[in-house]
Short mmCIF file of C-alpha atoms in Angstrom, two decimals:
data_model
loop_
_atom_site.label_atom_id
_atom_site.label_comp_id
_atom_site.label_asym_id
_atom_site.label_seq_id
_atom_site.Cartn_x
_atom_site.Cartn_y
_atom_site.Cartn_z
CA MET A 1 0.00 0.00 0.00
CA ASN A 2 1.61 3.24 -1.16
CA ILE A 3 0.59 6.89 -0.78
CA PRO A 4 -1.19 7.17 -4.16
CA ASN A 5 -3.29 4.07 -3.41
CA SER A 6 -4.01 5.39 0.09
CA LEU A 7 -5.31 8.63 -1.44
CA THR A 8 -7.52 6.61 -3.77
CA LEU A 9 -8.91 4.67 -0.80
CA LEU A 10 -9.55 7.97 0.95
CA ARG A 11 -11.55 9.09 -2.10
CA ILE A 12 -13.64 5.91 -1.86
CA LEU A 13 -14.21 6.52 1.86
CA LEU A 14 -15.35 10.08 1.10
CA VAL A 15 -18.26 8.76 -1.01
CA PRO A 16 -20.60 8.00 1.95
CA VAL A 17 -19.53 11.26 3.63
CA PHE A 18 -20.46 13.16 0.45
CA ILE A 19 -23.80 11.32 0.20
CA GLY A 20 -24.55 12.03 3.86
CA PHE A 21 -23.99 15.76 3.55
CA MET A 22 -26.07 15.84 0.37
CA THR A 23 -28.89 13.88 1.99
CA TYR A 24 -29.04 16.27 4.92
CA GLY A 25 -28.96 19.32 2.66
CA VAL A 26 -25.54 20.53 3.79
CA TYR A 27 -24.60 21.41 0.22
CA GLY A 28 -21.63 23.66 0.98
CA VAL A 29 -19.86 20.92 2.93
CA ALA A 30 -20.87 18.31 0.35
CA LEU A 31 -19.30 20.50 -2.33
CA LEU A 32 -16.15 20.82 -0.23
CA VAL A 33 -15.97 17.01 0.21
CA LEU A 34 -16.37 16.58 -3.55
CA LEU A 35 -13.60 19.10 -4.21
CA VAL A 36 -11.29 17.37 -1.70
CA ALA A 37 -12.02 14.06 -3.41
CA GLY A 38 -11.14 15.64 -6.76
CA LEU A 39 -7.92 16.99 -5.28
CA THR A 40 -6.94 13.52 -4.03
CA ASP A 41 -7.57 12.21 -7.55
CA ALA A 42 -5.17 14.75 -9.04
CA ILE A 43 -2.55 14.22 -6.34
CA ASP A 44 -2.60 10.42 -6.40
CA GLY A 45 -2.01 10.35 -10.15
CA LEU A 46 0.75 12.91 -9.94
CA LEU A 47 2.53 11.07 -7.10
CA ALA A 48 2.14 7.67 -8.75
CA ARG A 49 3.83 8.95 -11.91
CA ARG A 50 6.46 11.09 -10.19
CA TRP A 51 7.49 8.42 -7.67
CA ASN A 52 7.01 5.55 -10.13
CA GLN A 53 4.43 3.97 -7.82
CA GLN A 54 1.87 2.92 -10.39
CA THR A 55 0.37 -0.41 -9.34
CA ARG A 56 -2.19 -2.86 -10.69
CA LEU A 57 -4.29 -2.14 -7.60
CA GLY A 58 -4.17 1.59 -8.33
CA ALA A 59 -5.06 0.99 -11.97
CA VAL A 60 -8.27 -0.71 -10.80
CA LEU A 61 -9.08 1.41 -7.74
CA ASP A 62 -8.58 4.85 -9.30
CA PRO A 63 -11.25 4.61 -12.02
CA LEU A 64 -13.50 2.71 -9.58
CA ALA A 65 -13.23 5.55 -7.06
CA ASP A 66 -14.02 8.09 -9.78
CA LYS A 67 -17.07 6.14 -10.95
CA LEU A 68 -18.32 5.60 -7.40
CA LEU A 69 -18.10 9.29 -6.61
CA LEU A 70 -19.65 10.48 -9.86
CA THR A 71 -22.40 7.84 -9.93
CA SER A 72 -23.30 8.43 -6.28
CA GLY A 73 -23.47 12.14 -7.05
CA PHE A 74 -25.89 11.60 -9.94
CA ILE A 75 -28.06 9.15 -8.00
CA THR A 76 -28.19 11.35 -4.89
CA LEU A 77 -29.03 14.48 -6.91
CA SER A 78 -31.82 12.55 -8.64
CA ILE A 79 -33.22 11.22 -5.35
CA LEU A 80 -33.24 14.80 -4.06
CA HIS A 81 -35.11 15.84 -7.25
CA LEU A 82 -32.37 18.24 -8.26
CA ILE A 83 -31.67 16.57 -11.62
CA PRO A 84 -33.92 14.54 -13.91
CA SER A 85 -34.09 10.78 -13.34
CA TRP A 86 -33.67 10.11 -17.06
CA LEU A 87 -30.20 11.67 -16.90
CA VAL A 88 -29.17 9.21 -14.18
CA ILE A 89 -30.56 6.35 -16.25
CA LEU A 90 -28.49 7.54 -19.24
CA VAL A 91 -25.27 7.99 -17.26
CA VAL A 92 -25.53 4.72 -15.33
CA SER A 93 -26.69 2.71 -18.36
CA ARG A 94 -23.70 3.90 -20.39
CA ASP A 95 -21.31 2.86 -17.65
CA VAL A 96 -23.00 -0.53 -17.15
CA ILE A 97 -22.95 -1.25 -20.89
CA LEU A 98 -19.24 -0.38 -21.08
CA LEU A 99 -18.49 -2.49 -18.00
CA LEU A 100 -20.41 -5.46 -19.40
CA GLY A 101 -18.68 -5.11 -22.77
CA THR A 102 -15.28 -5.06 -21.08
CA ALA A 103 -16.21 -8.11 -18.98
CA VAL A 104 -17.39 -10.04 -22.06
CA ALA A 105 -14.18 -9.15 -23.91
CA HIS A 106 -12.15 -10.32 -20.92
CA VAL A 107 -14.06 -13.61 -20.59
CA THR A 108 -13.81 -14.33 -24.31
CA GLY A 109 -10.17 -13.30 -24.50
CA THR A 110 -10.97 -10.61 -27.05
CA PRO A 111 -8.39 -7.84 -26.98
CA ILE A 112 -9.99 -4.42 -26.72
CA ASP A 113 -8.61 -0.93 -26.52
CA VAL A 114 -9.66 0.58 -23.19
CA THR A 115 -7.67 3.79 -23.48
CA PRO A 116 -9.83 6.85 -22.86
CA THR A 117 -10.90 8.82 -25.92
CA PHE A 118 -11.64 12.49 -26.44
CA TRP A 119 -15.34 11.66 -26.10
CA GLY A 120 -14.81 9.69 -22.90
CA LYS A 121 -12.65 12.36 -21.28
CA GLY A 122 -15.08 15.06 -22.38
CA THR A 123 -17.99 13.08 -20.94
CA THR A 124 -16.26 12.74 -17.58
CA ALA A 125 -15.38 16.45 -17.49
CA LEU A 126 -18.92 17.52 -18.42
CA GLN A 127 -20.57 15.10 -15.99
CA LEU A 128 -18.34 16.23 -13.15
CA GLY A 129 -18.85 19.88 -14.02
CA TYR A 130 -22.61 19.37 -14.12
CA VAL A 131 -22.70 17.65 -10.71
CA LEU A 132 -20.46 20.32 -9.17
CA LEU A 133 -22.51 23.18 -10.57
CA VAL A 134 -25.85 21.63 -9.56
CA ILE A 135 -24.57 21.38 -5.99
CA LEU A 136 -23.09 24.89 -6.08
CA LEU A 137 -26.24 26.52 -7.50
CA THR A 138 -28.41 24.58 -5.03
CA TRP A 139 -26.20 25.72 -2.15
CA LEU A 140 -26.40 29.32 -3.39
CA ASP A 141 -30.17 28.91 -3.90
CA LEU A 142 -29.94 29.86 -7.57
CA GLY A 143 -32.04 28.44 -10.37
CA LEU A 144 -30.78 25.28 -12.04
CA SER A 145 -32.22 26.37 -15.40
CA LEU A 146 -28.90 28.19 -15.88
CA LEU A 147 -27.39 24.76 -16.49
CA THR A 148 -29.61 23.77 -19.42
CA PRO A 149 -26.83 24.25 -22.02
CA LEU A 150 -24.41 22.23 -19.87
CA LEU A 151 -27.05 19.53 -19.43
CA ALA A 152 -27.48 19.33 -23.22
CA ALA A 153 -23.71 19.08 -23.76
CA THR A 154 -23.43 16.43 -21.03
CA VAL A 155 -26.18 14.34 -22.61
CA GLY A 156 -24.66 14.71 -26.08
CA PHE A 157 -21.18 13.69 -24.94
CA THR A 158 -22.52 10.83 -22.80
CA LEU A 159 -24.47 9.38 -25.74
CA THR A 160 -21.67 9.95 -28.24
CA SER A 161 -18.96 8.48 -26.04
CA GLY A 162 -21.09 5.44 -25.21
CA LEU A 163 -21.79 4.76 -28.86
CA HIS A 164 -18.14 5.40 -29.76
CA TYR A 165 -16.87 2.93 -27.14
CA VAL A 166 -19.41 0.31 -28.26
CA TYR A 167 -18.29 0.84 -31.88
CA ARG A 168 -14.63 0.47 -30.87
CA GLY A 169 -15.42 -2.73 -28.97
CA TYR A 170 -17.36 -4.09 -31.93
CA ARG A 171 -14.46 -3.31 -34.27
CA CYS A 172 -12.02 -5.07 -31.95
CA SER A 173 -14.25 -8.12 -31.61
CA SER A 174 -14.74 -8.29 -35.39
CA ALA A 175 -11.00 -8.11 -35.98
CA ALA A 176 -10.18 -10.79 -33.39
CA PRO A 177 -9.61 -14.32 -34.72
CA PRO A 178 -12.40 -16.78 -33.84
CA ALA A 179 -11.86 -18.79 -30.65
CA SER A 180 -11.03 -22.43 -31.23
#
């Protein structure tokens, strides 16, 4: 267990803290917890590269921590009726489809390219920005209608990246030799 992996575990442990503050309407503190979690994400990656402490555990835990935090944010905001339920269905469905596709490729021994794409990175940035701004505007008691353009961009990128990753997976599976 190294420092970068410890920071990733801290980020995972912050998920229920974040959800708790959101549930009790303490949006300012919830926003602070989310920002601290984001800071640990940046620091753990930087330290892992700088100190050459990249591990297989970290390679699994880091994206898991990110997904847990982002997904819990979307689900909590939906339960609190701050964002539309259909958006949560879209975000979670995309992630589940990608996870299932990766699992099927792993089980079948099909090599796939799992490197993030422009669309995937853009989706993550827009989703995170949307969650952060919904919490911020709610905390400041401002109207969420200000976020309609960001919501549209988030939906567009989420759909496009999901379809793009499915297409890439399909191309990889079509190019793979049949199993004997």
